[in-house]
Amino acid sequence: MNGTPDVFAIPLEDEAYLVYAPLHGVAFAATKGLVAALPGVLAGAGGSEGGEDSVAAFAREAGLLRTPPSPVTRRKGDPAPTEVTLFLTTACNLRCTYCYASAGDAPATYMSMEVAKQGIDFVIDNAKRLRAPYVGVNYHGGGEPSVHWNLMTESLAYAHERADGLDVIAASAGNGVFTDRQIDWMIANLNGGMSLSFDGLPEAHDKHRPTVRGTGSSDRVMHTMRRFTDADYPYAVRLTVTAEQIPLLPDSIEFILSRFTPQRVQVEPAYQLGRHEGKPDAETEDFIAAYREAQARAARFGHELVYSAARVGTLTNHFCGITQDNFCLTPSGNVSACFEAFSEDNEFADVFFYGSSGPNGYTFDMDALGRLRELGVEQRAFCDGCFAKWNCAGDCYHKSLSANGRGEFVGSQRCHITRELVKDQLLTRIAGSGGLLWRDGHDGEPCTLHGGRNE
């Protein structure tokens, strides 16, 4: 609205509007007349001699007349992370057609125990010094972490030994092609959960996620999910949608939720990097329509789908950990802030790498780190007038570099998808609150592990 940058009037059908004030944590359906009257009320002209008029009274009751909190935070000083993400290897037992990392196309790299130990020691020392409630050890990277199995298990055992009573929260992303012995270990040891890549209908999954031998992998992944489900183990599913498989999305969601019990199901259009570069774009109106139908199906099972940039309930200027001193180690021991910049050969390694290891610990490039810390959404002129700004927080910075290059951000098709899905989430919450007004408790958190890559 003119003169009220934190309050947005989003047109709906039949001259109705969705009014959203993200910083105030308020959304409601409104008529054209109410939308016309609100700017004056918010500017202080809503009273009358007999007291407040009805619009002013409504605005006060909704909380629109108070000063909202600021979502802007920024790290300062030397980095002192209490979580480490280990990029164990670039090797993979699958050959996914849309792999952003092209895993398996180049000679694989493997992390050593010495590199893992140094990273674990660093975050444990920080956690103890800062009296953090726990230390985090995560597994990720440009390949499948479980392929480097001995290091995965030995590094976590070392973390527990070195933590000396401090809680260790361990989590991993994975493709789900595991042995029963590996599944048993994950259930017993990855207490922070597992994020599995699975594309739903077996025909959809197997077309794009074959093994190194060219056979389908869906049976193996579903076996893993059944084991996790039977053990009541916390896991999430990450589903990647290519352009030709958009029509299958609703059935894929129903297939998953009617058979398995993931805590979260994330859906993303395929990322046009790596082996998927130059392929048909899935960031389309058709994707939005299919996502909406898939969300309706998910609701029957008590689920709300996740799209990484549409995060009503999150109020932040950080999309992910790249602006928050994310501490990820490559196999060679260098420090990256981004899960997708997993290698020194990455096109944008100079943007995301900010440290290196040596015999006396880590050396940090504070200029590079400072530039990362300044990448909050408040720094993007393009995002200034967007109602989804403080929910999406600028979306994935790696994606924006891929789409826009190194110049000023000018938006992408993902921006349109995000706005449409945020609008849907707001309308769903208003309906669930009685159909008039929804208030946000602001208890969401920005995403970290497993944000938006093709996996």
Coordinates of C-alpha atoms in Angstrom, one line a residue:
M1 CA 0.0 0.0 0.0
N2 CA 1.2 3.5 -0.7
G3 CA 3.0 4.9 2.3
T4 CA 2.8 1.7 4.2
P5 CA 5.7 -0.5 3.0
D6 CA 5.0 -3.3 5.4
V7 CA 1.3 -3.7 4.5
F8 CA 0.5 -5.3 1.1
A9 CA -2.9 -5.5 -0.6
I10 CA -2.8 -8.5 -2.9
P11 CA -5.7 -8.6 -5.5
L12 CA -7.9 -11.7 -5.5
E13 CA -11.0 -12.3 -7.5
D14 CA -14.3 -10.3 -7.5
E15 CA -12.6 -7.1 -6.1
A16 CA -11.5 -8.9 -3.0
Y17 CA -8.1 -8.5 -1.5
L18 CA -5.6 -10.4 0.7
V19 CA -4.0 -8.0 3.1
Y20 CA -0.6 -9.1 4.5
A21 CA 1.6 -7.3 7.0
P22 CA 4.5 -9.8 7.3
L23 CA 6.4 -7.8 10.0
H24 CA 3.3 -7.5 12.1
G25 CA 2.5 -11.1 11.5
V26 CA -1.1 -10.4 10.3
A27 CA -3.1 -11.5 7.2
F28 CA -6.8 -11.1 6.4
A29 CA -9.3 -11.0 3.6
A30 CA -10.5 -7.5 2.8
T31 CA -13.0 -5.6 0.6
K32 CA -12.0 -2.8 -1.8
G33 CA -13.3 -0.3 0.6
L34 CA -11.3 -1.5 3.6
V35 CA -8.1 -1.5 1.4
A36 CA -8.8 2.1 0.4
A37 CA -9.3 3.2 4.0
L38 CA -6.3 1.4 5.6
P39 CA -3.5 3.7 4.4
G40 CA -5.1 6.7 6.1
V41 CA -5.6 4.7 9.3
L42 CA -2.1 3.5 9.3
A43 CA -0.8 7.0 8.7
G44 CA -2.7 8.2 11.8
A45 CA -5.8 9.7 10.2
G46 CA -8.3 7.0 11.2
G47 CA -9.9 8.6 14.3
S48 CA -13.1 10.7 14.6
E49 CA -14.6 13.0 17.2
G50 CA -16.6 10.1 18.6
G51 CA -13.5 7.9 18.8
E52 CA -12.0 5.4 16.4
D53 CA -14.0 4.4 13.4
S54 CA -14.5 0.8 12.5
V55 CA -11.5 0.5 10.2
A56 CA -9.2 2.0 12.8
A57 CA -10.6 -0.2 15.5
F58 CA -10.1 -3.3 13.3
A59 CA -6.5 -2.2 12.5
R60 CA -5.7 -1.7 16.2
E61 CA -7.3 -5.1 17.1
A62 CA -5.3 -6.7 14.4
G63 CA -2.0 -5.3 15.7
L64 CA -1.3 -3.1 12.7
L65 CA -0.9 0.1 14.7
R66 CA 2.0 -1.2 16.8
T67 CA 5.7 -0.9 15.8
P68 CA 6.7 -4.2 14.2
P69 CA 9.9 -6.0 15.1
S70 CA 12.8 -6.0 12.6
P71 CA 13.8 -9.3 11.1
V72 CA 17.3 -8.1 10.2
T73 CA 20.2 -9.8 11.9
R74 CA 23.8 -10.0 10.9
R75 CA 26.8 -12.0 12.2
K76 CA 29.9 -10.1 13.4
G77 CA 33.4 -10.9 14.5
D78 CA 35.4 -14.1 13.9
P79 CA 33.3 -17.1 12.9
A80 CA 32.5 -19.5 15.7
P81 CA 30.2 -22.2 14.3
T82 CA 28.9 -25.0 16.5
E83 CA 27.8 -27.1 13.5
V84 CA 29.9 -28.6 10.7
T85 CA 28.7 -30.1 7.4
L86 CA 31.1 -32.6 6.0
F87 CA 31.2 -33.0 2.2
L88 CA 32.4 -36.6 2.4
T89 CA 32.8 -37.4 -1.3
T90 CA 31.8 -36.5 -4.8
A91 CA 31.3 -40.2 -5.6
C92 CA 27.7 -41.5 -6.0
N93 CA 26.0 -44.8 -6.6
L94 CA 23.3 -43.2 -8.8
R95 CA 23.5 -41.3 -12.1
C96 CA 20.5 -39.0 -11.8
T97 CA 19.7 -37.2 -15.1
Y98 CA 19.2 -33.9 -13.3
C99 CA 22.1 -34.0 -10.9
Y100 CA 23.2 -30.4 -10.3
A101 CA 26.7 -31.8 -9.4
S102 CA 27.1 -34.2 -12.3
A103 CA 28.2 -36.7 -9.7
G104 CA 30.2 -39.5 -11.3
D105 CA 31.2 -37.6 -14.4
A106 CA 34.6 -36.7 -13.0
P107 CA 37.1 -38.6 -10.8
A108 CA 35.7 -38.8 -7.3
T109 CA 37.3 -37.1 -4.3
Y110 CA 37.1 -38.4 -0.8
M111 CA 37.6 -36.7 2.6
S112 CA 40.2 -38.0 5.0
M113 CA 39.7 -38.7 8.7
E114 CA 42.2 -35.9 9.4
V115 CA 40.0 -33.3 7.6
A116 CA 36.9 -34.5 9.4
K117 CA 38.6 -34.5 12.8
Q118 CA 39.8 -31.0 12.4
G119 CA 36.4 -29.7 11.6
I120 CA 34.7 -31.6 14.4
D121 CA 37.3 -30.4 16.9
F122 CA 36.7 -26.8 15.8
V123 CA 33.0 -26.8 16.3
I124 CA 33.1 -28.8 19.5
D125 CA 35.6 -26.3 21.0
N126 CA 33.4 -23.5 19.9
A127 CA 30.3 -25.2 21.4
K128 CA 32.0 -25.7 24.7
R129 CA 33.3 -22.2 24.9
L130 CA 30.0 -20.7 24.0
R131 CA 28.1 -23.1 26.2
A132 CA 25.9 -24.2 23.3
P133 CA 23.2 -26.8 24.0
Y134 CA 24.6 -29.2 21.4
V135 CA 27.1 -29.6 18.6
G136 CA 25.9 -30.5 15.1
V137 CA 27.5 -32.9 12.6
N138 CA 25.9 -33.1 9.2
Y139 CA 26.7 -35.1 6.1
H140 CA 26.1 -33.7 2.6
G141 CA 28.1 -32.8 -0.6
G142 CA 28.3 -33.2 -4.3
G143 CA 28.0 -37.0 -4.1
E144 CA 26.2 -39.6 -1.8
P145 CA 27.6 -39.3 1.7
S146 CA 27.0 -43.0 2.5
V147 CA 29.3 -44.1 -0.3
H148 CA 32.2 -43.0 2.0
W149 CA 30.7 -45.2 4.7
N150 CA 33.7 -45.8 6.9
L151 CA 34.4 -42.1 7.3
M152 CA 30.7 -41.4 8.0
T153 CA 30.6 -43.9 10.8
E154 CA 34.1 -43.2 12.2
S155 CA 33.8 -39.5 12.1
L156 CA 30.5 -39.5 14.1
A157 CA 32.0 -41.9 16.6
Y158 CA 34.9 -39.5 17.0
A159 CA 32.5 -36.6 17.5
H160 CA 30.8 -38.4 20.3
E161 CA 34.1 -39.3 22.0
R162 CA 35.5 -35.8 21.6
A163 CA 32.2 -34.1 22.7
D164 CA 32.8 -35.5 26.2
G165 CA 29.2 -35.4 27.4
L166 CA 28.1 -32.5 25.1
D167 CA 25.0 -33.6 23.0
V168 CA 25.8 -34.4 19.4
I169 CA 23.0 -33.9 16.9
A170 CA 23.8 -35.7 13.6
A171 CA 21.8 -35.6 10.3
S172 CA 22.4 -36.4 6.7
A173 CA 21.0 -36.0 3.2
G174 CA 20.9 -39.2 1.1
N175 CA 19.6 -40.9 -1.9
G176 CA 18.0 -43.8 0.0
V177 CA 20.0 -46.6 -1.7
F178 CA 21.3 -48.2 1.4
T179 CA 22.0 -51.6 2.8
D180 CA 20.1 -52.9 5.8
R181 CA 23.3 -52.6 7.9
Q182 CA 23.5 -48.9 6.9
I183 CA 19.8 -48.3 7.6
D184 CA 20.3 -49.9 11.1
W185 CA 23.2 -47.6 11.8
M186 CA 21.3 -44.5 10.6
I187 CA 18.3 -45.2 12.8
A188 CA 20.6 -45.7 15.8
N189 CA 23.0 -42.8 15.2
L190 CA 21.5 -40.0 13.0
N191 CA 19.3 -38.5 15.7
G192 CA 18.8 -35.4 13.7
G193 CA 17.0 -37.3 10.9
M194 CA 17.6 -38.1 7.3
S195 CA 16.4 -36.2 4.2
L196 CA 15.8 -38.7 1.4
S197 CA 15.5 -37.9 -2.3
F198 CA 12.5 -39.7 -3.8
D199 CA 10.4 -38.6 -6.8
G200 CA 7.1 -40.4 -5.9
L201 CA 5.7 -42.7 -8.5
P202 CA 8.2 -45.4 -9.4
E203 CA 8.0 -44.6 -13.1
A204 CA 8.8 -41.0 -12.3
H205 CA 11.7 -41.8 -9.9
D206 CA 13.3 -44.5 -12.0
K207 CA 13.4 -42.5 -15.2
H208 CA 15.6 -39.8 -13.7
R209 CA 17.3 -41.6 -10.8
P210 CA 18.9 -44.8 -12.2
T211 CA 21.8 -46.6 -10.5
V212 CA 25.3 -46.7 -12.0
R213 CA 24.2 -49.8 -13.9
G214 CA 21.2 -48.0 -15.4
T215 CA 18.5 -49.9 -13.4
G216 CA 15.8 -48.2 -11.4
S217 CA 16.4 -47.3 -7.8
S218 CA 12.8 -46.8 -6.5
D219 CA 12.5 -50.3 -4.9
R220 CA 15.7 -49.7 -2.8
V221 CA 14.5 -46.3 -1.7
M222 CA 11.1 -47.5 -0.8
H223 CA 12.7 -50.3 1.2
T224 CA 14.6 -47.7 3.2
M225 CA 11.4 -45.6 3.8
R226 CA 9.6 -48.7 5.0
R227 CA 12.4 -49.5 7.4
F228 CA 12.4 -45.8 8.6
T229 CA 8.6 -45.9 8.9
D230 CA 8.5 -49.2 10.9
A231 CA 11.2 -47.8 13.3
D232 CA 9.3 -44.5 13.7
Y233 CA 12.4 -42.8 12.6
P234 CA 12.3 -39.1 11.6
Y235 CA 12.9 -38.5 7.9
A236 CA 11.9 -36.1 5.2
V237 CA 11.4 -36.6 1.5
R238 CA 12.7 -34.3 -1.2
L239 CA 11.0 -34.6 -4.6
T240 CA 12.5 -33.1 -7.7
V241 CA 10.1 -32.3 -10.6
T242 CA 11.3 -32.1 -14.2
A243 CA 9.2 -30.3 -16.9
E244 CA 7.7 -33.5 -18.5
Q245 CA 6.8 -35.0 -15.1
I246 CA 4.9 -32.0 -13.8
P247 CA 1.5 -33.7 -14.6
L248 CA 2.6 -36.7 -12.4
L249 CA 3.2 -34.5 -9.3
P250 CA -0.2 -34.9 -7.6
D251 CA -0.2 -38.7 -8.0
S252 CA 3.4 -38.8 -6.8
I253 CA 2.5 -37.0 -3.6
E254 CA -0.5 -39.3 -3.0
F255 CA 1.7 -42.3 -3.7
I256 CA 4.2 -41.2 -1.0
L257 CA 1.8 -40.1 1.7
S258 CA -0.5 -43.1 1.3
R259 CA 2.3 -45.6 1.9
F260 CA 5.0 -43.8 4.1
T261 CA 5.2 -41.5 7.0
P262 CA 7.7 -38.7 6.2
Q263 CA 7.7 -35.8 8.6
R264 CA 8.1 -33.4 5.7
V265 CA 7.7 -33.5 1.9
Q266 CA 9.6 -30.9 0.0
V267 CA 8.9 -30.3 -3.7
E268 CA 11.2 -28.3 -6.1
P269 CA 11.4 -27.8 -9.8
A270 CA 14.6 -29.3 -11.3
Y271 CA 17.6 -27.0 -11.0
Q272 CA 19.1 -26.3 -14.4
L273 CA 22.7 -27.0 -13.6
G274 CA 25.0 -30.0 -14.1
R275 CA 23.4 -32.8 -16.2
H276 CA 20.1 -30.9 -16.3
E277 CA 21.6 -27.7 -17.8
G278 CA 19.7 -26.7 -21.0
K279 CA 16.8 -29.0 -20.4
P280 CA 13.2 -27.8 -20.5
D281 CA 12.4 -25.4 -17.6
A282 CA 10.0 -26.7 -14.8
E283 CA 9.6 -23.3 -13.2
T284 CA 6.3 -22.6 -15.0
E285 CA 2.6 -21.9 -14.4
D286 CA 2.1 -25.6 -15.0
F287 CA 4.2 -26.3 -12.0
I288 CA 2.2 -24.0 -9.8
A289 CA -1.1 -25.6 -10.9
A290 CA 0.3 -29.1 -10.3
Y291 CA 1.7 -28.1 -6.9
R292 CA -1.7 -26.7 -5.9
E293 CA -3.4 -30.0 -6.8
A294 CA -0.6 -31.9 -5.0
Q295 CA -1.1 -29.7 -1.9
A296 CA -4.8 -30.5 -1.9
R297 CA -4.0 -34.2 -2.0
A298 CA -1.4 -33.8 0.8
A299 CA -3.9 -32.0 3.0
R300 CA -6.0 -35.2 3.0
F301 CA -3.1 -36.9 4.9
G302 CA -2.6 -33.9 7.2
H303 CA 0.5 -32.6 5.4
E304 CA 1.4 -29.2 4.0
L305 CA 4.0 -29.5 1.2
V306 CA 7.3 -27.6 1.5
Y307 CA 8.7 -25.3 -1.2
S308 CA 12.0 -23.9 0.0
A309 CA 11.2 -20.2 -0.7
A310 CA 7.6 -20.2 0.3
R311 CA 7.8 -20.1 4.1
V312 CA 4.9 -18.4 5.8
G313 CA 5.7 -18.7 9.5
T314 CA 9.4 -17.7 8.9
L315 CA 10.4 -14.1 9.4
T316 CA 14.0 -13.6 8.4
N317 CA 16.5 -11.8 6.2
H318 CA 18.4 -15.0 5.7
F319 CA 17.3 -17.7 3.2
C320 CA 19.9 -20.2 4.4
G321 CA 23.2 -20.4 6.2
I322 CA 25.4 -18.7 3.7
T323 CA 24.8 -15.4 5.4
Q324 CA 25.1 -17.0 8.8
D325 CA 28.6 -18.4 8.8
N326 CA 27.6 -21.8 7.5
F327 CA 30.6 -24.1 8.1
C328 CA 31.0 -26.7 5.4
L329 CA 34.2 -28.6 4.6
T330 CA 35.2 -29.9 1.3
P331 CA 37.3 -33.2 1.0
S332 CA 40.4 -31.0 0.9
G333 CA 39.5 -29.1 4.1
N334 CA 38.5 -25.8 2.6
V335 CA 35.5 -23.9 4.0
S336 CA 32.4 -23.2 2.0
A337 CA 29.2 -21.5 3.1
C338 CA 27.0 -23.2 0.5
F339 CA 26.0 -26.8 0.1
E340 CA 26.0 -26.4 -3.7
A341 CA 29.5 -24.9 -3.8
F342 CA 30.9 -28.2 -2.6
S343 CA 34.0 -28.1 -4.7
E344 CA 36.9 -25.6 -5.3
D345 CA 36.0 -26.1 -9.0
N346 CA 32.5 -24.6 -8.6
E347 CA 31.8 -21.6 -10.8
F348 CA 31.0 -19.5 -7.8
A349 CA 33.6 -20.9 -5.4
D350 CA 35.1 -17.4 -5.1
V351 CA 31.8 -16.2 -3.7
F352 CA 31.1 -19.0 -1.2
F353 CA 34.5 -20.1 0.0
Y354 CA 35.8 -18.2 2.9
G355 CA 38.4 -20.3 4.7
S356 CA 41.1 -23.0 4.6
S357 CA 42.6 -25.4 7.0
G358 CA 46.2 -25.7 8.0
P359 CA 48.4 -27.3 10.7
N360 CA 47.5 -24.5 13.2
G361 CA 43.7 -24.5 12.5
Y362 CA 41.5 -22.5 10.1
T363 CA 42.4 -19.3 8.3
F364 CA 39.4 -17.2 7.4
D365 CA 39.1 -14.6 4.7
M366 CA 37.2 -12.0 6.6
D367 CA 36.6 -9.9 3.5
A368 CA 34.9 -12.8 1.8
L369 CA 33.0 -13.7 4.9
G370 CA 31.9 -10.1 5.3
R371 CA 30.5 -10.1 1.8
L372 CA 28.5 -13.2 2.5
R373 CA 27.1 -11.7 5.7
E374 CA 25.9 -8.7 3.7
L375 CA 23.8 -10.9 1.4
G376 CA 20.6 -10.6 3.4
V377 CA 17.4 -9.8 1.5
E378 CA 17.4 -6.2 2.7
Q379 CA 20.3 -5.6 0.4
R380 CA 18.3 -6.5 -2.7
A381 CA 16.6 -3.5 -4.3
F382 CA 14.5 -5.8 -6.5
C383 CA 12.9 -7.4 -3.5
D384 CA 11.9 -4.2 -1.7
G385 CA 8.3 -4.2 -2.8
C386 CA 7.6 -7.9 -2.6
F387 CA 5.1 -9.2 0.0
A388 CA 7.0 -12.4 0.3
K389 CA 10.3 -10.7 1.0
W390 CA 10.7 -11.6 4.7
N391 CA 9.4 -15.2 4.2
C392 CA 11.6 -16.1 1.1
A393 CA 14.5 -13.9 2.2
G394 CA 15.7 -13.6 -1.3
D395 CA 15.6 -17.4 -2.1
C396 CA 18.8 -19.4 -2.9
Y397 CA 21.7 -17.1 -3.7
H398 CA 23.4 -19.8 -5.7
K399 CA 20.3 -20.1 -7.9
S400 CA 20.2 -16.3 -8.3
L401 CA 23.8 -16.3 -9.5
S402 CA 23.1 -19.1 -11.9
A403 CA 20.0 -17.3 -13.3
N404 CA 21.2 -13.6 -13.2
G405 CA 25.0 -13.9 -13.2
R406 CA 27.1 -11.7 -10.8
G407 CA 25.2 -8.5 -11.5
E408 CA 22.3 -7.0 -9.6
F409 CA 19.5 -9.4 -8.9
V410 CA 16.6 -8.9 -11.3
G411 CA 14.3 -11.7 -10.3
S412 CA 13.4 -15.0 -11.8
Q413 CA 10.5 -17.3 -12.5
R414 CA 11.0 -18.7 -9.0
C415 CA 10.0 -15.3 -7.7
H416 CA 6.5 -15.7 -9.3
I417 CA 6.2 -19.3 -8.0
T418 CA 7.1 -18.1 -4.5
R419 CA 4.6 -15.3 -4.4
E420 CA 1.8 -17.6 -5.6
L421 CA 2.6 -20.3 -3.1
V422 CA 3.0 -17.8 -0.2
K423 CA -0.4 -16.3 -1.1
D424 CA -1.9 -19.9 -1.0
Q425 CA -0.3 -20.5 2.4
L426 CA -1.8 -17.2 3.7
L427 CA -5.3 -18.0 2.5
T428 CA -5.1 -21.5 4.0
R429 CA -4.1 -20.1 7.4
I430 CA -6.8 -17.4 7.2
A431 CA -9.4 -20.1 6.5
G432 CA -8.0 -22.2 9.3
S433 CA -8.3 -19.3 11.7
G434 CA -12.0 -18.8 11.1
G435 CA -11.9 -17.1 7.7
L436 CA -11.2 -13.5 8.8
L437 CA -7.8 -12.9 10.4
W438 CA -4.6 -14.9 10.9
R439 CA -1.8 -14.0 13.3
D440 CA 1.7 -15.4 12.9
G441 CA 3.6 -16.4 16.0
H442 CA 6.9 -15.9 14.1
D443 CA 8.3 -19.2 15.3
G444 CA 9.7 -20.4 12.0
E445 CA 13.4 -20.8 11.2
P446 CA 15.2 -20.3 7.9
C447 CA 16.1 -23.5 6.1
T448 CA 19.5 -24.9 6.4
L449 CA 20.2 -28.5 5.3
H450 CA 18.7 -29.6 2.1
G451 CA 17.4 -26.3 0.7
G452 CA 16.7 -26.4 -3.0
R453 CA 19.2 -28.4 -4.9
N454 CA 18.4 -31.3 -7.3
E455 CA 19.2 -34.5 -5.4

